[in-house]
Short mmCIF file of C-alpha atoms in Angstrom, two decimals:
data_model
loop_
_atom_site.label_atom_id
_atom_site.label_comp_id
_atom_site.label_asym_id
_atom_site.label_seq_id
_atom_site.Cartn_x
_atom_site.Cartn_y
_atom_site.Cartn_z
CA GLU A 7 -10.09 14.81 17.49
CA ASP A 8 -13.50 16.34 16.79
CA LEU A 9 -11.77 19.45 15.48
CA ILE A 10 -9.61 17.37 13.13
CA ILE A 11 -12.66 15.49 11.85
CA GLU A 12 -14.41 18.80 11.26
CA LYS A 13 -11.45 20.14 9.27
CA TRP A 14 -11.24 17.01 7.10
CA GLU A 15 -14.99 17.09 6.45
CA LYS A 16 -14.65 20.70 5.35
CA LEU A 17 -11.77 19.81 3.00
CA ILE A 18 -13.80 16.98 1.48
CA GLN A 19 -16.80 19.26 0.99
CA GLN A 20 -14.59 21.91 -0.67
CA HIS A 21 -13.18 19.28 -3.00
CA GLU A 22 -16.62 17.98 -3.96
CA PHE A 23 -17.83 21.51 -4.64
CA GLN A 24 -14.81 22.39 -6.79
CA SER A 25 -15.06 19.10 -8.70
CA GLN A 26 -18.47 20.11 -10.01
CA PHE A 27 -16.83 22.95 -11.97
CA GLN A 28 -13.75 21.11 -13.11
CA SER A 29 -13.11 19.47 -16.41
CA GLN A 30 -14.74 16.10 -16.98
CA ASN A 31 -11.23 14.69 -17.33
CA LEU A 32 -11.13 11.89 -14.75
CA THR A 33 -7.50 12.29 -13.72
CA GLN A 34 -7.75 16.05 -13.28
CA SER A 35 -10.90 15.74 -11.20
CA GLN A 36 -9.54 13.28 -8.68
CA THR A 37 -5.93 14.33 -8.29
CA SER A 38 -7.09 17.82 -7.39
CA PHE A 39 -7.87 16.65 -3.84
CA GLN A 40 -4.20 16.04 -3.10
CA THR A 41 -3.25 19.24 -4.92
CA GLN A 42 -5.94 21.16 -3.10
CA ILE A 43 -4.91 20.20 0.42
CA GLN A 44 -1.18 20.50 -0.29
CA THR A 45 -1.63 23.95 -1.88
CA GLN A 46 -3.91 25.16 0.87
CA PHE A 47 -1.39 24.29 3.58
CA GLN A 48 1.89 24.91 1.72
CA SER A 49 2.70 27.83 4.02
CA GLN A 50 1.39 25.99 7.07
CA LEU A 51 3.09 22.62 6.69
CA GLN A 52 3.26 21.88 10.41
CA GLN A 53 -0.42 22.68 10.86
CA PHE A 54 -1.29 20.46 7.90
CA GLN A 55 0.73 17.51 9.19
CA MET A 56 -1.14 17.71 12.49
CA LEU A 57 -4.26 16.65 10.60
CA TYR A 58 -2.81 13.19 10.03
CA LYS A 59 0.22 13.02 12.34
CA ASN A 60 -1.57 10.56 14.62
CA GLY A 61 -3.46 8.91 11.78
CA LEU A 62 -6.52 10.00 9.85
CA PRO A 63 -9.87 9.81 11.67
CA GLN A 64 -11.10 6.22 11.33
CA LYS A 65 -14.59 7.30 10.28
CA LEU A 66 -13.16 9.30 7.36
CA ARG A 67 -10.12 7.20 6.45
CA SER A 68 -11.69 5.20 3.61
CA SER A 69 -13.31 8.33 2.12
CA ILE A 70 -10.02 10.25 2.15
CA TRP A 71 -8.09 7.31 0.71
CA CYS A 72 -10.62 6.92 -2.10
CA LEU A 73 -10.22 10.58 -3.00
CA CYS A 74 -6.43 10.36 -2.94
CA VAL A 75 -6.10 7.26 -5.14
CA VAL A 76 -6.82 8.20 -8.73
CA ASN A 77 -8.84 5.76 -10.82
CA LEU A 78 -6.30 5.94 -13.65
CA LEU A 79 -7.50 2.58 -14.95
CA ARG A 80 -11.04 3.97 -15.36
CA LEU A 81 -12.47 0.87 -13.76
CA ARG A 82 -16.20 0.49 -13.38
CA GLU A 83 -18.26 -1.86 -11.28
CA GLU A 84 -19.85 -3.29 -14.42
CA LEU A 85 -16.46 -4.44 -15.67
CA PHE A 86 -15.67 -5.95 -12.30
CA ASN A 87 -18.94 -7.88 -12.36
CA GLN A 88 -18.20 -9.20 -15.84
CA TYR A 89 -14.89 -10.64 -14.67
CA LEU A 90 -16.57 -11.90 -11.54
CA LYS A 91 -18.95 -13.98 -13.66
CA ILE A 92 -15.98 -15.51 -15.47
CA VAL A 93 -14.35 -16.32 -12.15
CA LYS A 94 -17.51 -17.84 -10.69
CA ASN A 95 -18.06 -19.91 -13.82
CA GLN A 96 -14.52 -21.19 -13.38
CA ASN A 97 -13.55 -20.41 -16.93
CA LYS A 98 -10.35 -22.37 -17.51
CA SER A 99 -9.10 -20.41 -20.50
CA SER A 100 -5.55 -19.22 -20.14
CA PHE A 101 -4.14 -16.32 -22.13
CA GLY A 102 -1.42 -15.32 -19.71
CA TYR A 103 -0.80 -15.84 -16.04
CA GLU A 104 -4.35 -16.91 -15.10
CA ASN A 105 -2.83 -20.20 -14.01
CA THR A 106 -1.25 -18.29 -11.11
CA ALA A 107 -4.76 -18.15 -9.61
CA LYS A 108 -4.05 -21.48 -7.96
CA LEU A 109 -1.53 -19.70 -5.73
CA ILE A 110 -4.36 -17.68 -4.21
CA ASP A 111 -5.76 -20.68 -2.33
CA ASN A 112 -2.35 -21.22 -0.76
CA ASP A 113 -1.95 -17.59 0.27
CA MET A 114 -5.41 -16.96 1.71
CA PRO A 115 -4.82 -18.69 5.08
CA ARG A 116 -1.42 -16.98 5.40
CA THR A 117 -2.86 -13.48 5.00
CA LEU A 118 -3.10 -11.86 8.44
CA PRO A 119 -3.85 -15.29 9.97
CA LYS A 120 -4.36 -14.00 13.52
CA LEU A 121 -7.44 -12.07 12.41
CA GLU A 122 -9.03 -15.27 11.05
CA VAL A 123 -11.08 -13.26 8.54
CA PHE A 124 -9.44 -14.51 5.35
CA ASP A 125 -9.38 -18.25 6.03
CA GLU A 126 -12.03 -20.57 4.62
CA HIS A 127 -14.62 -19.69 7.27
CA GLY A 128 -13.59 -16.07 7.67
CA ALA A 129 -15.83 -13.04 7.23
CA PHE A 130 -13.92 -11.74 4.19
CA PHE A 131 -12.83 -15.03 2.63
CA GLU A 132 -14.99 -14.81 -0.51
CA GLU A 133 -14.47 -11.07 -0.95
CA LEU A 134 -10.68 -11.30 -0.87
CA LYS A 135 -10.62 -14.37 -3.10
CA TYR A 136 -12.85 -12.68 -5.70
CA ILE A 137 -10.72 -9.51 -5.72
CA LEU A 138 -7.55 -11.50 -6.36
CA LEU A 139 -9.15 -13.78 -8.95
CA VAL A 140 -10.70 -10.86 -10.85
CA TRP A 141 -7.32 -9.09 -10.86
CA THR A 142 -5.70 -12.24 -12.24
CA TYR A 143 -8.14 -12.36 -15.15
CA TYR A 144 -8.19 -8.58 -15.60
CA ARG A 145 -4.40 -8.47 -15.87
CA PRO A 146 -3.34 -11.89 -17.21
CA ASP A 147 -0.04 -10.35 -18.30
CA ILE A 148 0.85 -10.10 -14.61
CA GLY A 149 -1.39 -12.57 -12.85
CA TYR A 150 -1.36 -13.16 -9.13
CA VAL A 151 1.92 -12.82 -7.26
CA GLN A 152 2.49 -13.69 -3.63
CA GLY A 153 2.16 -10.59 -1.48
CA MET A 154 -0.81 -9.12 -3.33
CA SER A 155 -3.20 -10.71 -0.84
CA TYR A 156 -1.82 -8.53 1.96
CA ILE A 157 -2.59 -5.29 0.13
CA ALA A 158 -6.04 -6.39 -1.01
CA GLY A 159 -6.89 -7.87 2.38
CA PHE A 160 -5.84 -4.75 4.25
CA LEU A 161 -7.96 -2.61 1.93
CA LEU A 162 -10.97 -4.82 2.59
CA LEU A 163 -10.57 -4.29 6.32
CA GLN A 164 -10.75 -0.54 5.78
CA ILE A 165 -13.36 -0.28 3.02
CA GLU A 166 -15.52 -3.40 3.43
CA ASN A 167 -16.85 -3.09 -0.12
CA THR A 168 -15.60 -5.63 -2.63
CA TYR A 169 -15.66 -3.50 -5.76
CA SER A 170 -14.31 -0.35 -4.07
CA ALA A 171 -11.47 -2.39 -2.56
CA PHE A 172 -10.72 -3.90 -5.98
CA GLU A 173 -10.67 -0.50 -7.66
CA MET A 174 -8.30 0.93 -5.08
CA PHE A 175 -6.15 -2.22 -5.03
CA SER A 176 -5.70 -2.15 -8.82
CA ASN A 177 -4.95 1.55 -8.98
CA ILE A 178 -2.51 1.44 -6.07
CA LEU A 179 -0.54 -1.28 -7.87
CA ILE A 180 -0.42 0.86 -11.01
CA HIS A 181 -0.29 4.40 -9.57
CA TYR A 182 2.57 3.66 -7.19
CA HIS A 183 4.30 1.32 -9.68
CA ILE A 184 4.10 -1.55 -7.19
CA VAL A 185 3.02 -3.81 -10.03
CA THR A 186 6.44 -3.50 -11.66
CA LEU A 187 8.06 -4.79 -8.48
CA PHE A 188 5.78 -7.83 -8.62
CA ARG A 189 6.74 -8.60 -12.21
CA LEU A 190 9.43 -11.24 -12.45
CA ASP A 191 10.74 -9.71 -15.68
CA CYS A 192 11.51 -6.34 -14.06
CA ILE A 193 14.71 -7.26 -12.25
CA LYS A 194 16.42 -4.10 -13.50
CA LEU A 195 13.73 -1.92 -11.93
CA ARG A 196 14.14 -3.68 -8.58
CA GLU A 197 17.86 -3.03 -8.77
CA ASP A 198 17.20 0.64 -9.53
CA VAL A 199 14.86 0.96 -6.53
CA ILE A 200 17.46 -0.64 -4.26
CA GLN A 201 20.15 1.67 -5.59
CA LEU A 202 17.99 4.75 -5.02
CA PHE A 203 17.26 3.65 -1.48
CA ASP A 204 20.95 2.98 -0.77
CA GLN A 205 21.81 6.50 -1.87
CA TYR A 206 19.06 7.96 0.31
CA PHE A 207 20.02 5.79 3.30
CA LEU A 208 23.68 6.81 3.07
CA GLU A 209 22.68 10.46 2.86
CA VAL A 210 20.35 10.55 5.87
CA GLN A 211 21.98 7.88 8.08
CA PRO A 212 25.66 7.61 7.07
CA ASN A 213 26.81 5.94 10.30
CA LEU A 214 24.11 3.26 10.19
CA ALA A 215 24.76 2.70 6.49
CA ARG A 216 28.42 2.08 7.24
CA LYS A 217 27.48 -0.34 10.02
CA PHE A 218 25.35 -2.26 7.52
CA LYS A 219 28.38 -2.54 5.28
CA GLU A 220 30.43 -3.90 8.17
CA LEU A 221 27.75 -6.49 8.89
CA SER A 222 27.41 -7.38 5.18
CA ILE A 223 23.74 -6.33 5.23
CA THR A 224 22.38 -5.29 1.84
CA SER A 225 19.06 -3.60 1.14
CA ASP A 226 17.86 -6.39 -1.12
CA GLN A 227 17.51 -8.54 2.00
CA PHE A 228 14.50 -6.53 3.20
CA LEU A 229 13.54 -3.53 1.04
CA ILE A 230 11.57 -5.15 -1.80
CA LYS A 231 9.82 -7.57 0.54
CA TRP A 232 8.60 -4.72 2.73
CA LEU A 233 7.44 -2.63 -0.23
CA LEU A 234 5.63 -5.49 -1.97
CA SER A 235 3.05 -5.70 0.83
CA LEU A 236 3.31 -1.99 1.66
CA PHE A 237 4.37 -3.03 5.19
CA VAL A 238 1.17 -4.99 5.86
CA GLN A 239 3.04 -8.27 6.22
CA TYR A 240 5.84 -6.74 8.28
CA PHE A 241 3.44 -5.07 10.74
CA SER A 242 0.81 -7.81 10.56
CA ASP A 243 0.41 -7.74 14.36
CA ARG A 244 0.15 -3.95 14.50
CA LEU A 245 -2.12 -2.85 11.69
CA ASN A 246 -2.70 0.50 13.37
CA ILE A 247 0.88 1.35 12.35
CA VAL A 248 0.11 0.30 8.77
CA CYS A 249 -2.89 2.64 8.76
CA ARG A 250 -0.69 5.56 9.70
CA ILE A 251 1.93 4.61 7.09
CA TRP A 252 -0.75 4.40 4.40
CA ASP A 253 -2.25 7.71 5.55
CA ARG A 254 1.06 9.39 4.80
CA MET A 255 1.46 7.52 1.51
CA MET A 256 -2.00 8.58 0.33
CA ILE A 257 -1.53 12.24 1.23
CA GLU A 258 2.19 12.83 0.60
CA GLY A 259 3.01 10.20 -2.02
CA PHE A 260 4.90 6.94 -2.33
CA HIS A 261 8.27 8.58 -1.64
CA VAL A 262 7.48 8.52 2.10
CA MET A 263 8.01 4.75 2.01
CA PHE A 264 11.78 5.24 1.96
CA GLN A 265 11.39 7.41 5.07
CA VAL A 266 9.39 4.65 6.75
CA VAL A 267 12.06 2.06 5.95
CA VAL A 268 14.78 4.27 7.41
CA GLY A 269 12.60 4.94 10.43
CA ILE A 270 12.32 1.20 11.10
CA LEU A 271 16.07 0.71 10.77
CA VAL A 272 16.86 3.66 13.02
CA SER A 273 14.46 2.40 15.70
CA CYS A 274 16.52 -0.83 15.76
CA GLN A 275 19.87 0.96 15.68
CA LYS A 276 21.05 -0.35 19.06
CA ILE A 277 20.52 -3.92 17.91
CA PHE A 278 22.60 -3.27 14.80
CA GLU A 279 25.33 -1.52 16.79
CA ASN A 280 25.63 -4.46 19.19
CA ALA A 281 25.61 -7.07 16.42
CA CYS A 282 28.79 -8.92 15.50
CA ASP A 283 27.44 -10.22 12.21
CA MET A 284 24.20 -10.30 10.25
CA SER A 285 22.87 -13.38 12.07
CA ASP A 286 22.57 -11.29 15.24
CA CYS A 287 20.04 -8.94 13.69
CA ALA A 288 18.47 -10.78 10.74
CA PHE A 289 15.23 -11.27 12.69
CA ILE A 290 14.53 -7.53 12.36
CA PHE A 291 13.91 -7.93 8.63
CA THR A 292 11.12 -10.44 9.22
CA LYS A 293 9.18 -8.75 11.96
CA MET A 294 9.47 -5.53 13.91
CA PRO A 295 10.79 -6.23 17.43
CA THR A 296 8.25 -5.43 20.14
CA THR A 297 10.86 -4.09 22.53
#
């Protein structure tokens, strides 16, 4: 593990050095970290994957994630603080979906409840609430949608800095197009995502895909729900798995999420094979079986 940490520290140092000579263009400067590491190891893919196969080093995880997620929105802490003042002053003006902020109070206790850090007396209660409220006022065209608290809450657990977590939360929603899945007026996009997954699933696991058809299982029964929280809700009792999923997402891109979904389904293949109808295996789509 010490060797892996040393290699990642060297990659980060190389990136910081190169960034000093790059264009001042924000996007170019930050995306180069992903490009840099992928280019450097393109002929040594197996060696590269070993650097995060078992998860990124915990002490470097937040730093690596921050480098991988581009601040496309050009957010600044000053802007965050301006919205935070509005939130704290309980400004009741409504130009969009700010009224969805009331849903936040309902979702807070449901967000990773076993950790007891996001309930009213929890260590991160105020931080998570402020992130979600600021987002709601920052993007009133979208507002707060159930499921967002899982992503923001999980980021807080890793970063433990309110503004940094907000910046990453906002850019993840935009950069990986998660925000369009949250929008209620983007039904067509959801259908397109489901169709793309169905094609991929049939290609890589034809037998299991046919079994799903026999059981009348359709991807819309689980796919969007899993993606909306980026698996945080699904693996709420095993966040170490979520860390490893996010490590791959940050380094390789959002496309790995389809691979993760298929991986979950394949790991439960015996349950599906022994099922007579969907009711025999529906529990899998709510929570990963422990055995």
